[in-house]
mmCIF file of C-alpha atoms in Angstrom:
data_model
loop_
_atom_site.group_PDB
_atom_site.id
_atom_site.type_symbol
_atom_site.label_atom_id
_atom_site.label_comp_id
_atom_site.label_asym_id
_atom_site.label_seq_id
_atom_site.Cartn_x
_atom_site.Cartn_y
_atom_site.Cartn_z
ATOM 1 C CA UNK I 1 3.804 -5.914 -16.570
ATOM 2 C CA UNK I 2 4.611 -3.033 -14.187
ATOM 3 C CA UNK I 3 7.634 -3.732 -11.523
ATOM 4 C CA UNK I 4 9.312 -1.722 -8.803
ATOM 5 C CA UNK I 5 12.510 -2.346 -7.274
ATOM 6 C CA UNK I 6 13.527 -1.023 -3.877
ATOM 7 C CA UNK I 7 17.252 -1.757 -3.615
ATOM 8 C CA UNK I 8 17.377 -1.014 -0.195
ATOM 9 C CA UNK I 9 15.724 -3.226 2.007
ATOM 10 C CA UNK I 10 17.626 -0.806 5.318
ATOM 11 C CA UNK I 11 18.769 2.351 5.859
ATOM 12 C CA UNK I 12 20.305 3.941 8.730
ATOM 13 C CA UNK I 13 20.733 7.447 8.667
ATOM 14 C CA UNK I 14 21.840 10.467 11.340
ATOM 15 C CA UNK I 15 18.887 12.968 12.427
ATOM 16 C CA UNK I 16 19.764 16.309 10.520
ATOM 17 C CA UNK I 17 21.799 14.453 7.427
ATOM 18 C CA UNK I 18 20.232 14.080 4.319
ATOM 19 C CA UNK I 19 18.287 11.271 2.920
ATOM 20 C CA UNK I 20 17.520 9.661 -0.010
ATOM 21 C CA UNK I 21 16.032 6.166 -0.645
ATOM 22 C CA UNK I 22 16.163 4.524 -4.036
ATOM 23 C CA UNK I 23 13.042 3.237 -6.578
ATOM 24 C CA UNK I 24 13.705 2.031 -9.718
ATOM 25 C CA UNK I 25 10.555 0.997 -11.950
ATOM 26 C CA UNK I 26 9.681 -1.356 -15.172
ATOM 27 C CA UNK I 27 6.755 -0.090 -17.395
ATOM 28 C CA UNK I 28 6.553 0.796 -21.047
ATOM 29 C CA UNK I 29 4.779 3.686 -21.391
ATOM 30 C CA UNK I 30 4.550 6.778 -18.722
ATOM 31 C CA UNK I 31 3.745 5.299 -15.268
ATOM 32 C CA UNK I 32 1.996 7.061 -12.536
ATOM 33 C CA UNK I 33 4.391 7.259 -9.656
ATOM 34 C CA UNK I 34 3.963 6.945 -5.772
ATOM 35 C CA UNK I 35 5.522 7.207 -2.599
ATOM 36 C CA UNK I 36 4.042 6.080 0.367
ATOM 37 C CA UNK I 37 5.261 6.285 4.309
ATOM 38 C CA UNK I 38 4.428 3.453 7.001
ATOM 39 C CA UNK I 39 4.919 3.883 10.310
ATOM 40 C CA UNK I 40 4.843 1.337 13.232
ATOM 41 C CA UNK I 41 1.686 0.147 13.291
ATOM 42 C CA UNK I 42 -0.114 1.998 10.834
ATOM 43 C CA UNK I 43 -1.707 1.977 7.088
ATOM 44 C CA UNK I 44 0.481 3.150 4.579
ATOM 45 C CA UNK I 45 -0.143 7.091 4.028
ATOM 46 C CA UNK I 46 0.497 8.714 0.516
ATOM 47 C CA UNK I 47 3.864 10.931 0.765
ATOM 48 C CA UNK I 48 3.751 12.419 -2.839
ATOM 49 C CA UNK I 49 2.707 11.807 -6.690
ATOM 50 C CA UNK I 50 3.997 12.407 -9.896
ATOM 51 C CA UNK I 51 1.507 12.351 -13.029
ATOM 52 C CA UNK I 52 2.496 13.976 -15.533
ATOM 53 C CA UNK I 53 4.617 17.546 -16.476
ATOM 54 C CA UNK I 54 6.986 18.862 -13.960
ATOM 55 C CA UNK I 55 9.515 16.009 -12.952
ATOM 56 C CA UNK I 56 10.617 17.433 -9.363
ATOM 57 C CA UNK I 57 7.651 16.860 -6.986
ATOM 58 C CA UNK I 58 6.992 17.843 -3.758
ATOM 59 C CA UNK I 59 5.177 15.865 -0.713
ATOM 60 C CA UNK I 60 4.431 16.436 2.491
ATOM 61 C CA UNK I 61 7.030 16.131 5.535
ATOM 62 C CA UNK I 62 9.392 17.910 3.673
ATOM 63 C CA UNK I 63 9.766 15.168 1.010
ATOM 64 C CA UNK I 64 10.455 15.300 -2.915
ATOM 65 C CA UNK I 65 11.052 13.172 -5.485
ATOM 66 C CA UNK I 66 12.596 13.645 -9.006
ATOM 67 C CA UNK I 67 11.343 11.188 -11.731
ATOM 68 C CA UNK I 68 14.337 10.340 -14.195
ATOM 69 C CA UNK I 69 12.809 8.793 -17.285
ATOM 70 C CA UNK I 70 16.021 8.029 -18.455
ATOM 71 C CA UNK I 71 16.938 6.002 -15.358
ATOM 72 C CA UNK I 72 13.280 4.412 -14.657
ATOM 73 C CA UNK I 73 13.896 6.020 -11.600
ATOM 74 C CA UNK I 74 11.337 8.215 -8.625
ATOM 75 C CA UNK I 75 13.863 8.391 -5.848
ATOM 76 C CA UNK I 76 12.744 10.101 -2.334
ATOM 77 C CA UNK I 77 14.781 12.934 -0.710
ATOM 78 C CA UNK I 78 14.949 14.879 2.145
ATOM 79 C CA UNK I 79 17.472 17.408 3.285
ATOM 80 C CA UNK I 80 17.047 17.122 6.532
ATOM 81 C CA UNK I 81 15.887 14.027 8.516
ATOM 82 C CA UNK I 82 14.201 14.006 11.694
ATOM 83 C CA UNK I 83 13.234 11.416 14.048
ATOM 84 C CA UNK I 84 9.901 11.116 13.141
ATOM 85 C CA UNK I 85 11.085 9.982 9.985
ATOM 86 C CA UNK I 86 11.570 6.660 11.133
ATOM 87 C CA UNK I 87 8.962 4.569 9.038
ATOM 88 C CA UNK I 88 8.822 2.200 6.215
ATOM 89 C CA UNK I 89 8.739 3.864 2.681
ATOM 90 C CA UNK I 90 7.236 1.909 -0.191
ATOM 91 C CA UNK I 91 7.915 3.314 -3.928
ATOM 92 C CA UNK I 92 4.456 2.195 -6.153
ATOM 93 C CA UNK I 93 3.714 2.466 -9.899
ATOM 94 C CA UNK I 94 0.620 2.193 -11.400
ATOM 95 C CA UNK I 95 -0.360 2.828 -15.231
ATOM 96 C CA UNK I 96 -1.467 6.516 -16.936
ATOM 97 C CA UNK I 97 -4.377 6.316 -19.212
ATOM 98 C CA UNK I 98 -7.960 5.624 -18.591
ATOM 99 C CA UNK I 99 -9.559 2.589 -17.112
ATOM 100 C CA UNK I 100 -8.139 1.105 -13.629
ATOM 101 C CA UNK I 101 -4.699 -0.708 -13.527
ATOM 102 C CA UNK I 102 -3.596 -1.832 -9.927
ATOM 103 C CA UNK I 103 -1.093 -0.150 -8.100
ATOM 104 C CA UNK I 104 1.991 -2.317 -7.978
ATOM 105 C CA UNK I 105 4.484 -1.668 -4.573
ATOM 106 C CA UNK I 106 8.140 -2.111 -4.180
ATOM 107 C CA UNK I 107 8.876 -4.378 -1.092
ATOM 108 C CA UNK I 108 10.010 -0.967 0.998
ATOM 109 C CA UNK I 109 12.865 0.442 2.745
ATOM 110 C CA UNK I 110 12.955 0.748 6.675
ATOM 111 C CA UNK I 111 14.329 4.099 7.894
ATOM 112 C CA UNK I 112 16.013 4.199 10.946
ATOM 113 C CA UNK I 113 17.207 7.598 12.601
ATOM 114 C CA UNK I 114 19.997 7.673 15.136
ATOM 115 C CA UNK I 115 20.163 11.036 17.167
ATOM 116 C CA UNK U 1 -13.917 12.025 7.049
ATOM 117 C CA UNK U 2 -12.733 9.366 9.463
ATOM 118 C CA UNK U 3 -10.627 7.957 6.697
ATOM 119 C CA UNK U 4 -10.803 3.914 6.177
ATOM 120 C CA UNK U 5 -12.175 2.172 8.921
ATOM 121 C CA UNK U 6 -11.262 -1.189 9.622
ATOM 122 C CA UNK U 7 -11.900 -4.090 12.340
ATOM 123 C CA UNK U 8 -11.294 -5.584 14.521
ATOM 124 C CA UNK U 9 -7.744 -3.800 14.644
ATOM 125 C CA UNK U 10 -6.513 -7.400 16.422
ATOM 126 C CA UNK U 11 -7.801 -11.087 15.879
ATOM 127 C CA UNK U 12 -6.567 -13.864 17.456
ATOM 128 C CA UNK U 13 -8.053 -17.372 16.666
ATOM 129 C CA UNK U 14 -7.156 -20.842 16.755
ATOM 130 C CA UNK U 15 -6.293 -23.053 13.417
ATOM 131 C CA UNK U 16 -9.829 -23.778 12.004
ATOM 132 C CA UNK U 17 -11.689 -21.153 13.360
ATOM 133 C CA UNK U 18 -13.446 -18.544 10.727
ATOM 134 C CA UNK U 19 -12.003 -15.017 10.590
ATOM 135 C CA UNK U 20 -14.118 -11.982 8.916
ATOM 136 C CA UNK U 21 -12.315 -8.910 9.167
ATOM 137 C CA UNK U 22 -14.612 -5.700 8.001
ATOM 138 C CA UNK U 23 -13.673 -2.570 6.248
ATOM 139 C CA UNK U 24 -15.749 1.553 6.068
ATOM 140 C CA UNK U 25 -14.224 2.669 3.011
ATOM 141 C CA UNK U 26 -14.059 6.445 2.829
ATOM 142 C CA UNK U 27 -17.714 7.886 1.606
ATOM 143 C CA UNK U 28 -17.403 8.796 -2.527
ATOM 144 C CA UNK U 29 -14.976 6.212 -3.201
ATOM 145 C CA UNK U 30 -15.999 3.724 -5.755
ATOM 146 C CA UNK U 31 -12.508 1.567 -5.874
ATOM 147 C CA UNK U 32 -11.814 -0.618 -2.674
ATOM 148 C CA UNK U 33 -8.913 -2.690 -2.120
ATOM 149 C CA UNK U 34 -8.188 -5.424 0.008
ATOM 150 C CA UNK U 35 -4.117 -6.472 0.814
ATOM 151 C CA UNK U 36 -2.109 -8.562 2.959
ATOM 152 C CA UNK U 37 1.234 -7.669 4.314
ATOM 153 C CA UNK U 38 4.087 -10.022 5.257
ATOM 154 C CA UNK U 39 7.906 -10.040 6.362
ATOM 155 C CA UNK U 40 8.478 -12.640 3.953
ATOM 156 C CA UNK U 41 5.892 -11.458 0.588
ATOM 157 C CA UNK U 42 5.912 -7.674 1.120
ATOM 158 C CA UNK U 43 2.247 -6.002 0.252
ATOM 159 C CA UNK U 44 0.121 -8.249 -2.053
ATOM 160 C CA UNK U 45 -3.414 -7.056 -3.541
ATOM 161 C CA UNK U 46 -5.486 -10.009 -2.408
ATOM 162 C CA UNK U 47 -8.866 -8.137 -4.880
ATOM 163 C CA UNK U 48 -10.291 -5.242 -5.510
ATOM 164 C CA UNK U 49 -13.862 -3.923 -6.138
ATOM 165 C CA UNK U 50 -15.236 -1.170 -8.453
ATOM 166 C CA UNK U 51 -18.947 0.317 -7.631
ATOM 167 C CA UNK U 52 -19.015 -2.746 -4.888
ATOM 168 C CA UNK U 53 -18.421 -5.573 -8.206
ATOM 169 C CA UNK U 54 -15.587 -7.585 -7.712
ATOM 170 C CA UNK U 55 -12.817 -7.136 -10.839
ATOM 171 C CA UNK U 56 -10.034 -8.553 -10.519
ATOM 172 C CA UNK U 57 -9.691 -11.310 -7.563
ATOM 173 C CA UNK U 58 -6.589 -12.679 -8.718
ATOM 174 C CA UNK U 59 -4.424 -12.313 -5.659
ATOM 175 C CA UNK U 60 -6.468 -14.481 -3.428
ATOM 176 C CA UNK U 61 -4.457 -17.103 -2.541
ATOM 177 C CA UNK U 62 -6.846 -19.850 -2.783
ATOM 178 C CA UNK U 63 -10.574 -21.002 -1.860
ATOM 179 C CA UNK U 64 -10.473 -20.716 1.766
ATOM 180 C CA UNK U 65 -10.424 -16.468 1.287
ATOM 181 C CA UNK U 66 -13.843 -14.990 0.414
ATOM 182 C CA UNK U 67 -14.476 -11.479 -0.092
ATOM 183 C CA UNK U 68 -17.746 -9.235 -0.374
ATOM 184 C CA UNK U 69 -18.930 -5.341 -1.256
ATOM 185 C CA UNK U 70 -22.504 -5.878 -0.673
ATOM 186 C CA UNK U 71 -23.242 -1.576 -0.655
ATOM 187 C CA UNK U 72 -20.682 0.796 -1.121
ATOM 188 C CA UNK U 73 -19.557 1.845 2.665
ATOM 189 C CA UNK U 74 -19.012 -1.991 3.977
ATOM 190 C CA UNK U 75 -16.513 -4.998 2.807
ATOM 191 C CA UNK U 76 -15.791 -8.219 4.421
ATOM 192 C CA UNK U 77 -12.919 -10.666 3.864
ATOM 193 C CA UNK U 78 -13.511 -13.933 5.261
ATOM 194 C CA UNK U 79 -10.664 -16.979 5.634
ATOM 195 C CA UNK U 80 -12.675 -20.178 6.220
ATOM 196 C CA UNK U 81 -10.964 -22.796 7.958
ATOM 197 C CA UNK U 82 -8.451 -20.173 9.299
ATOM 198 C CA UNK U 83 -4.431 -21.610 8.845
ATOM 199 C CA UNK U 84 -1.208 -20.677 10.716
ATOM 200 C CA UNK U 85 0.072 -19.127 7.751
ATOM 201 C CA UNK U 86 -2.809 -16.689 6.928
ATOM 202 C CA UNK U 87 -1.107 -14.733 9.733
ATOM 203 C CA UNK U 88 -0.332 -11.234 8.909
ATOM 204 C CA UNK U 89 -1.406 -7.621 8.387
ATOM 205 C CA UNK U 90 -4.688 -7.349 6.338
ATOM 206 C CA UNK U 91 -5.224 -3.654 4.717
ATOM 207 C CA UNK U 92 -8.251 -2.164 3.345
ATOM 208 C CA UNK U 93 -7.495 0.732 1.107
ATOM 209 C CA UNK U 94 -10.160 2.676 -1.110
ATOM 210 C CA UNK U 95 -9.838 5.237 -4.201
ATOM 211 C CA UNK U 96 -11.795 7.646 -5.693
ATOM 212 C CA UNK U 97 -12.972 8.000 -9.377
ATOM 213 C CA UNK U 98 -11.129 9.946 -12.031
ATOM 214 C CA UNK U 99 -8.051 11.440 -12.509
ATOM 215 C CA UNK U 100 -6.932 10.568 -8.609
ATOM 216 C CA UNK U 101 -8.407 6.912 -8.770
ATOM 217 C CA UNK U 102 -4.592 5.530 -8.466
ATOM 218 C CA UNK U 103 -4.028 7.272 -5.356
ATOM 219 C CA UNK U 104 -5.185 4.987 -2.569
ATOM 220 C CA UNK U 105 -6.366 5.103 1.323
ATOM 221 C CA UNK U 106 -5.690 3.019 3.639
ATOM 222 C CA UNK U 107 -6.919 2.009 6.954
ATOM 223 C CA UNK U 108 -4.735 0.704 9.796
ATOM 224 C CA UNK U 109 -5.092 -2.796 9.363
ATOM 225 C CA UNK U 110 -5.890 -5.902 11.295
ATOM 226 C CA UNK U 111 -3.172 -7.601 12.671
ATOM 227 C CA UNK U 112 -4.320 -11.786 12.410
ATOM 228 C CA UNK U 113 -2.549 -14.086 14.539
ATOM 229 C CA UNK U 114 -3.382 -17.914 13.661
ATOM 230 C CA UNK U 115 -2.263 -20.098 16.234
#
């Protein structure tokens, strides 16, 4: 079975540092790999993907990620954080190949941006 | 498109009472997904449907949670008797066919109070 683990459950970073948040995954063959943004009061909205082929992807806001197969790691960067930033971020796997497999979600990691 | 569409966006009810909250996937899609979010559990998948059929209902915590597809641009859940702790965030989240099915939509959620 597929597993994600968001390490941190908080983060507190300064607006204009740099950011990254942490996903490690558990699945045995090449996973589909998500990250998703929620903020206050909304749905969760699709940040970026990675598939297949090159291994540094890039999303929207700004945001990449850089899958590590050797580390079972997707982790989320930015180099420059603003206040609008400030959100929920949930890491997700879900399984390559054909046929539907459900998405599992890490538990997330709440961003908070201090001026 | 107007994205997924759920309601009511707020439902408050007493202990008892029957809840239906509704979801307007996004036109096209063929997967729709129903969740629940909570401090305590994170994001669960409660079931999903594929072409309106129910496939995998696993997640529903037990027999008082009911959910239908009966065409492909409406979906119900229904909690009947209603409990204290059904009290949380209830997405609805669709996904198209092919080689994007894993990516999913969601809609804002309805916020269920319990009292």
């Amino acid at each position: 079975a597929q597993s994600v683990t968001q390490p941190d459950i908080h983060i507190t970073v300064s607006e204009g540092a740099s950011l990254e948040l942490r996903c490690n995954y558990s699945y045995g063959a090449t996973p589909y790999l998500f990250w998703y943004v929620q903020s206050p009061g909304q749905g969760l909205q699709l940040l970026l993907k990675y598939f297949s082929g090159d291994t540094l992807v890039q999303g929207i806001k700004g945001f990449e990620a850089e899958f590590k197969r050797s580390q079972s790691s997707f982790n989320l960067r930015k180099p420059s954080v603003h206040w609008s930033d400030a959100a929920e971020y949930f890491c997700a796997v879900g399984r390559l190949g054909g046929g539907y497999q459900k998405v599992t979600f890490g538990t997330g990691t709440k961003l908070q941006v201090i001026p | 498109d107007a994205g997924v569409i759920q309601s009511p966006r707020h439902e408050v009810t007493e202990m008892g009472q029957e809840v239906t909250l509704r979801c307007k996937p996004i036109s096209g899609h063929d997967y729709l997904f129903w969740y629940r979010q909570t401090m305590m559990r994170g994001l669960e998948l409660l079931i999903y449907f594929n072409n309106n059929v129910p496939i995998d209902d696993s997640g529903m915590p037990e027999d008082r949670f009911s959910a239908k597809m009966p065409n492909a641009s409406f979906s119900t859940l229904k909690i009947q008797p209603s409990e204290p702790r059904d009290s949380a965030v209830y997405f609805c989240a669709s996904s198209p066919q092919g080689i994007a099915k894993n990516i999913q939509y969601f809609g804002a959620g309805t916020r269920l109070s319990v009292l």
